[in-house]
Structures are given as structure tokens and as C-alpha cells.
Amino acid sequence: MRTLAVLFPLALIGSIADVIKDALLNSNGILYNILRADKWISPSVMQVLRNCCNGLQTVTLGSIGLLAGFAAAKYTARLYGKDSQMAGMTAVIVELLIAYRFQRATDVSMFNIEWRLFSYHFLLLSLLIVFFVGQVFRWLGRAGQTDHLVEHALAVKQRSYDAMWPFVVCCFVGLIFGILFNLGSYFSVFSNLNVSLQGLAADGNSTWVKAAMVMLSTVLEWLGLNGIYTFNVHLDSTAMATNLSYVLSHGSSWHIPHRFIGSLIYQAYAEFGGAGVILALLIALVIVSHDRDVNRLGKWTFLPVFFNVNPAVMIGVPVILNPFYLLPMLVLPLVNMGLAILAILIHLVPALAYPTMNSVPALLFGYMATNGNLMTIVLALLLLIIDVIVYIPFVRLAKAVEDRVIASDQREDQR
């Protein structure tokens, strides 16, 4: 909790930069076309702004795992009365060892790091490394706090000597895992796994298989591993091309050959705020809690979540590894997709066939993918209301447990 709270500003800035870059500064972005950005922003200024947003997004969300390692190891060591500063530094070194990529003999001067492992997409990896480092310092490190305002140089030197043994053990284990990651990369284990997962949700597979892949995508995001597999519209490219050819010939999507394309239905009716219908969770939080911090969280994160960019909420609430939100995150997207399929079956709304722009909010995705059918917006709003109602009891349960933990911590501080 403390670690994720520290990381929240990074996640918020990176999320807002992501929305601005893709929605406003991209020629295929929805805000770019609505606001006619090309009419009042010159191409050179546009490129500079795009580079700035890309830099903000890359540095903040791209380094969040490395910073999480330092912060969480520090808090873990402090919990056990160990040297928190050395634990944090050790966690960073272990992460770098795991991310280091070996080079051929002719390239020994290169410093090649797999920087993606430090990003928000692989946050769970950083948290697992932190847990390991914290336990090593717990059992092998000597007692010693680093919260003193003034510390003599001799004391700092002694702390570094005392931390040598746990530091060596952590580096040795980190090097072993680094070798394993290098072998996996060399033999294309990770890329083959990704291709296999994407193939399960591609054209020709059953609706049940695609529903399972939706659940897998949600579970991975809840775990902090949403970079491994993402359920997206590129999974049904052949069927989408066939449907587009039909609507261009007939001018309507009511009777297209492939009415139930899972990736499109998911994006239009089950991805409000990202995987797990996070927009509904954010609204439920604001409704249930009258806390000033929660309301501030809702205001700050609403814009990126509305455009389906959710790292700020996943970290700020937090949602990652929070057991209270796993069940609704898994069930609600499937319920939404089922109700949307039923609405298409009874001709309440047309099927989705038209191409859309980048960063289209889920509430408007169906409207654009049906060439302007207003009932798609009504259906999306009804589904969102249902999702909010379902989330409310889970939010209340999580808040009750959080209040008990806070009360317990306050009693401990008073002793």
C-alpha cells in the first residue's frame, strides 16, 4: 500500500501524457479530429509536444517498477528493523541484474538492459524481487534504522559493512535469474508464449475461448502483468475486413456476416476505463466514500480513465493485487459482453463494423463503430450503471477493512 501510494504521482502524470499523446497529438486521435488540432497547432510544435508527452510517459510509467523496487524494499526492511536504505539499493541492483542482457564477445562494451521489465506492465516482477530482498535482509541483515536526521560517516560505513552479506546473496540470486531470463529470450520462449496466447483469441475460435482470454487479460492486469497479453481488436482482423467490405457495399451494419466479433464487443461494452471496467469502480468509490482523498483521486484520474488509460487508478486505489476487486473485475466484462450480444441478437443495436479513431472512450466506441447509432450510447450507459451498482458492495467491504487496518495502526502508534 505504501509503495503504491508513493508511485501514484508517476502513474498519474504518465497516464495523462499517454492520453494527450494518443488522443490529441495523433492525427488519428479522437480529440485531434474533434478539435481540428492541425488548424491551430503547427506541425513542428505538434512534434515537440508529442516528443514531450512521449518522454513523460516513457520515463514515468517506464521506470515505475525500478522505483517500486527501491521504495518497497525500504519499507519492508524498516518493518523488520533492518537497514532500509541498503535494502532499497540492493533491490535496484537485483532488478538491473535480472534485466541485463548478455552480449556477444564483440559487443562487450555495450550496456544492454531490457528496460521493459521496469515498466508498469511488469510491476509484479518488481514486487516479487522486493519481497525476496526484504526477506534476505530480514534473516541475514543486522538491525539498524536509517531515519536519523544526522548520521556520522563512520556509522554509514559500518552499515554498508553490515549489509555486505545480504547484498552478496541477493546479487548472486539476481544473477541466476538474469541468466534464466537471458536463456528464455535467446530461445524466444516469451515471444512464442505471447503468440500462442494471441492465437487463442484470433479468428475462428469459439466465443467461450475468447471469453476465457478476456478473463486472462483481466487477471494479468490485476496482478500487474498487463504487458504479457492484451485482448485487442487486432485479434479478429479477417472478420473485420469482411464486415467492412459488406458495410461499404450495403451502407449498413445490421446484417454483416460476422456480427459477434469478440474484440469489438469487448472494446465497446466491456472496457469502460480499461480491463475490469475500472471506470465503474472509480465512480463507485466516489459514491461510497466521502473521504477528501478519494474525491481528489476521482477528479485527478477521471480524464485518463475515461479514455481507457487506467494505471493511475490501478495504483492509486490500489487495485493491483487487491483481493476485494478481483471477482467483479473478472465477472463484469463477461456480463457486459453477454448483454451486448443479446442486444445485437434482438436488433436493439446494430453490430459493430466501422473503423474508429485512436483513444475513443468505450462509451463512444459503439456509436462510432456503428456509424452513429444512438442506442449504442444508451446501452453502454445502462451497462455502466449496472457495473457501478455491482461494484458498490465490494467497495464498501474494502473500505471497512481499510478503516479497521488504519484504526489498528493508530492504536499501535499510541502504545
PDB file of C-alpha atoms in Angstrom, residues 112-244:
ATOM      1  CA  ASN A 112      22.174  -3.629 -22.774  1.00  0.00           C
ATOM      2  CA  ILE A 113      19.227  -3.556 -20.376  1.00  0.00           C
ATOM      3  CA  GLU A 114      15.700  -4.859 -21.006  1.00  0.00           C
ATOM      4  CA  TRP A 115      14.063  -1.657 -19.813  1.00  0.00           C
ATOM      5  CA  ARG A 116      10.537  -3.003 -20.363  1.00  0.00           C
ATOM      6  CA  LEU A 117      10.932  -5.073 -17.190  1.00  0.00           C
ATOM      7  CA  PHE A 118      10.943  -1.835 -15.181  1.00  0.00           C
ATOM      8  CA  SER A 119       7.694  -0.544 -16.663  1.00  0.00           C
ATOM      9  CA  TYR A 120       4.186  -0.537 -15.244  1.00  0.00           C
ATOM     10  CA  HIS A 121       3.383  -3.589 -17.391  1.00  0.00           C
ATOM     11  CA  PHE A 122       5.703  -5.804 -15.315  1.00  0.00           C
ATOM     12  CA  LEU A 123       5.099  -4.320 -11.879  1.00  0.00           C
ATOM     13  CA  LEU A 124       4.513  -7.743 -10.305  1.00  0.00           C
ATOM     14  CA  LEU A 125       8.084  -8.770 -11.167  1.00  0.00           C
ATOM     15  CA  SER A 126       9.436  -5.802  -9.216  1.00  0.00           C
ATOM     16  CA  LEU A 127       7.193  -6.577  -6.246  1.00  0.00           C
ATOM     17  CA  LEU A 128       8.376 -10.206  -6.167  1.00  0.00           C
ATOM     18  CA  ILE A 129      12.009  -9.087  -6.259  1.00  0.00           C
ATOM     19  CA  VAL A 130      11.291  -6.698  -3.410  1.00  0.00           C
ATOM     20  CA  PHE A 131       9.733  -9.452  -1.334  1.00  0.00           C
ATOM     21  CA  PHE A 132      12.808 -11.629  -1.822  1.00  0.00           C
ATOM     22  CA  VAL A 133      15.247  -8.819  -0.959  1.00  0.00           C
ATOM     23  CA  GLY A 134      13.214  -7.877   2.093  1.00  0.00           C
ATOM     24  CA  GLN A 135      13.253 -11.447   3.400  1.00  0.00           C
ATOM     25  CA  VAL A 136      17.029 -11.775   2.841  1.00  0.00           C
ATOM     26  CA  PHE A 137      17.638  -8.597   4.845  1.00  0.00           C
ATOM     27  CA  ARG A 138      15.180  -9.813   7.458  1.00  0.00           C
ATOM     28  CA  TRP A 139      17.140 -13.012   8.115  1.00  0.00           C
ATOM     29  CA  LEU A 140      20.700 -12.034   7.254  1.00  0.00           C
ATOM     30  CA  GLY A 141      20.840  -8.300   7.818  1.00  0.00           C
ATOM     31  CA  ARG A 142      21.764  -6.664  11.085  1.00  0.00           C
ATOM     32  CA  ALA A 143      19.398  -4.406  12.927  1.00  0.00           C
ATOM     33  CA  GLY A 144      19.771  -0.772  12.033  1.00  0.00           C
ATOM     34  CA  GLN A 145      17.460   2.110  11.134  1.00  0.00           C
ATOM     35  CA  THR A 146      18.339   4.928   8.746  1.00  0.00           C
ATOM     36  CA  ASP A 147      15.835   7.558   9.874  1.00  0.00           C
ATOM     37  CA  HIS A 148      18.344   9.696  11.757  1.00  0.00           C
ATOM     38  CA  LEU A 149      18.496  13.326  10.703  1.00  0.00           C
ATOM     39  CA  VAL A 150      22.252  13.387  11.212  1.00  0.00           C
ATOM     40  CA  GLU A 151      24.454  10.331  10.755  1.00  0.00           C
ATOM     41  CA  HIS A 152      28.220  10.210  11.089  1.00  0.00           C
ATOM     42  CA  ALA A 153      30.300   8.935   8.163  1.00  0.00           C
ATOM     43  CA  LEU A 154      31.672   6.105  10.339  1.00  0.00           C
ATOM     44  CA  ALA A 155      28.127   4.943  11.075  1.00  0.00           C
ATOM     45  CA  VAL A 156      27.286   4.921   7.369  1.00  0.00           C
ATOM     46  CA  LYS A 157      30.433   2.919   6.632  1.00  0.00           C
ATOM     47  CA  GLN A 158      29.552   0.411   9.347  1.00  0.00           C
ATOM     48  CA  ARG A 159      26.059  -0.019   7.906  1.00  0.00           C
ATOM     49  CA  SER A 160      27.497  -0.764   4.486  1.00  0.00           C
ATOM     50  CA  TYR A 161      29.806  -3.391   6.015  1.00  0.00           C
ATOM     51  CA  ASP A 162      26.897  -4.974   7.904  1.00  0.00           C
ATOM     52  CA  ALA A 163      24.832  -5.165   4.705  1.00  0.00           C
ATOM     53  CA  MET A 164      27.559  -6.876   2.695  1.00  0.00           C
ATOM     54  CA  TRP A 165      26.413 -10.470   3.298  1.00  0.00           C
ATOM     55  CA  PRO A 166      22.717  -9.995   2.355  1.00  0.00           C
ATOM     56  CA  PHE A 167      23.827  -7.820  -0.575  1.00  0.00           C
ATOM     57  CA  VAL A 168      26.070 -10.594  -1.947  1.00  0.00           C
ATOM     58  CA  VAL A 169      23.338 -13.235  -1.537  1.00  0.00           C
ATOM     59  CA  CYS A 170      20.773 -11.059  -3.333  1.00  0.00           C
ATOM     60  CA  CYS A 171      23.170 -10.288  -6.196  1.00  0.00           C
ATOM     61  CA  PHE A 172      24.012 -13.974  -6.621  1.00  0.00           C
ATOM     62  CA  VAL A 173      20.335 -14.959  -6.855  1.00  0.00           C
ATOM     63  CA  GLY A 174      19.619 -11.992  -9.145  1.00  0.00           C
ATOM     64  CA  LEU A 175      22.411 -13.104 -11.453  1.00  0.00           C
ATOM     65  CA  ILE A 176      20.970 -16.633 -11.618  1.00  0.00           C
ATOM     66  CA  PHE A 177      17.540 -15.305 -12.586  1.00  0.00           C
ATOM     67  CA  GLY A 178      19.196 -12.970 -15.072  1.00  0.00           C
ATOM     68  CA  ILE A 179      20.787 -15.977 -16.773  1.00  0.00           C
ATOM     69  CA  LEU A 180      17.400 -17.725 -16.901  1.00  0.00           C
ATOM     70  CA  PHE A 181      15.759 -14.640 -18.438  1.00  0.00           C
ATOM     71  CA  ASN A 182      18.556 -14.421 -20.994  1.00  0.00           C
ATOM     72  CA  LEU A 183      18.067 -18.075 -21.939  1.00  0.00           C
ATOM     73  CA  GLY A 184      14.315 -17.527 -22.253  1.00  0.00           C
ATOM     74  CA  SER A 185      14.911 -14.537 -24.506  1.00  0.00           C
ATOM     75  CA  TYR A 186      17.529 -16.373 -26.586  1.00  0.00           C
ATOM     76  CA  PHE A 187      15.200 -19.318 -27.275  1.00  0.00           C
ATOM     77  CA  SER A 188      12.188 -16.975 -27.856  1.00  0.00           C
ATOM     78  CA  VAL A 189      10.200 -18.538 -25.001  1.00  0.00           C
ATOM     79  CA  PHE A 190       8.408 -15.324 -24.079  1.00  0.00           C
ATOM     80  CA  SER A 191       7.616 -14.230 -27.644  1.00  0.00           C
ATOM     81  CA  ASN A 192       6.320 -17.717 -28.518  1.00  0.00           C
ATOM     82  CA  LEU A 193       4.106 -17.678 -25.434  1.00  0.00           C
ATOM     83  CA  ASN A 194       2.652 -14.330 -26.441  1.00  0.00           C
ATOM     84  CA  VAL A 195       1.997 -15.524 -29.997  1.00  0.00           C
ATOM     85  CA  SER A 196       0.268 -18.646 -28.664  1.00  0.00           C
ATOM     86  CA  LEU A 197      -1.974 -16.629 -26.358  1.00  0.00           C
ATOM     87  CA  GLN A 198      -2.882 -14.185 -29.112  1.00  0.00           C
ATOM     88  CA  GLY A 199      -3.685 -17.108 -31.406  1.00  0.00           C
ATOM     89  CA  LEU A 200      -6.257 -18.455 -28.954  1.00  0.00           C
ATOM     90  CA  ALA A 201      -8.354 -15.320 -29.349  1.00  0.00           C
ATOM     91  CA  ALA A 202      -7.889 -14.865 -33.099  1.00  0.00           C
ATOM     92  CA  ASP A 203     -10.309 -15.534 -35.945  1.00  0.00           C
ATOM     93  CA  GLY A 204     -12.102 -18.879 -35.944  1.00  0.00           C
ATOM     94  CA  ASN A 205     -12.015 -19.692 -32.238  1.00  0.00           C
ATOM     95  CA  SER A 206     -15.197 -20.090 -30.210  1.00  0.00           C
ATOM     96  CA  THR A 207     -16.821 -17.412 -28.095  1.00  0.00           C
ATOM     97  CA  TRP A 208     -16.020 -19.413 -24.949  1.00  0.00           C
ATOM     98  CA  VAL A 209     -12.312 -19.375 -25.758  1.00  0.00           C
ATOM     99  CA  LYS A 210     -12.412 -15.628 -26.309  1.00  0.00           C
ATOM    100  CA  ALA A 211     -14.281 -15.155 -23.019  1.00  0.00           C
ATOM    101  CA  ALA A 212     -11.513 -17.100 -21.286  1.00  0.00           C
ATOM    102  CA  MET A 213      -8.926 -14.821 -22.907  1.00  0.00           C
ATOM    103  CA  VAL A 214     -10.823 -11.773 -21.643  1.00  0.00           C
ATOM    104  CA  MET A 215     -10.598 -13.202 -18.122  1.00  0.00           C
ATOM    105  CA  LEU A 216      -6.904 -13.941 -18.590  1.00  0.00           C
ATOM    106  CA  SER A 217      -6.256 -10.363 -19.707  1.00  0.00           C
ATOM    107  CA  THR A 218      -8.108  -9.045 -16.639  1.00  0.00           C
ATOM    108  CA  VAL A 219      -6.284 -11.343 -14.206  1.00  0.00           C
ATOM    109  CA  LEU A 220      -2.911 -10.351 -15.624  1.00  0.00           C
ATOM    110  CA  GLU A 221      -3.723  -6.662 -15.255  1.00  0.00           C
ATOM    111  CA  TRP A 222      -4.905  -7.245 -11.671  1.00  0.00           C
ATOM    112  CA  LEU A 223      -1.595  -8.995 -10.991  1.00  0.00           C
ATOM    113  CA  GLY A 224       0.415  -6.150 -12.501  1.00  0.00           C
ATOM    114  CA  LEU A 225       1.398  -8.067 -15.643  1.00  0.00           C
ATOM    115  CA  ASN A 226      -0.754  -6.479 -18.310  1.00  0.00           C
ATOM    116  CA  GLY A 227       2.146  -6.307 -20.759  1.00  0.00           C
ATOM    117  CA  ILE A 228       2.201 -10.073 -21.334  1.00  0.00           C
ATOM    118  CA  TYR A 229      -1.177 -10.377 -23.055  1.00  0.00           C
ATOM    119  CA  THR A 230      -3.763  -7.780 -24.057  1.00  0.00           C
ATOM    120  CA  PHE A 231      -7.131  -8.586 -25.620  1.00  0.00           C
ATOM    121  CA  ASN A 232      -7.409  -6.139 -28.552  1.00  0.00           C
ATOM    122  CA  VAL A 233      -9.150  -5.506 -31.838  1.00  0.00           C
ATOM    123  CA  HIS A 234      -6.312  -6.870 -33.969  1.00  0.00           C
ATOM    124  CA  LEU A 235      -7.309 -10.409 -32.977  1.00  0.00           C
ATOM    125  CA  ASP A 236     -10.162 -10.538 -35.493  1.00  0.00           C
ATOM    126  CA  SER A 237      -8.657  -8.784 -38.492  1.00  0.00           C
ATOM    127  CA  THR A 238     -10.027 -11.161 -41.151  1.00  0.00           C
ATOM    128  CA  ALA A 239     -13.606 -10.988 -39.895  1.00  0.00           C
ATOM    129  CA  MET A 240     -13.359  -7.217 -39.502  1.00  0.00           C
ATOM    130  CA  ALA A 241     -12.175  -6.827 -43.098  1.00  0.00           C
ATOM    131  CA  THR A 242     -15.091  -8.931 -44.336  1.00  0.00           C
ATOM    132  CA  ASN A 243     -17.577  -6.854 -42.349  1.00  0.00           C
ATOM    133  CA  LEU A 244     -16.083  -3.576 -43.549  1.00  0.00           C
TER     134      LEU A 244
END
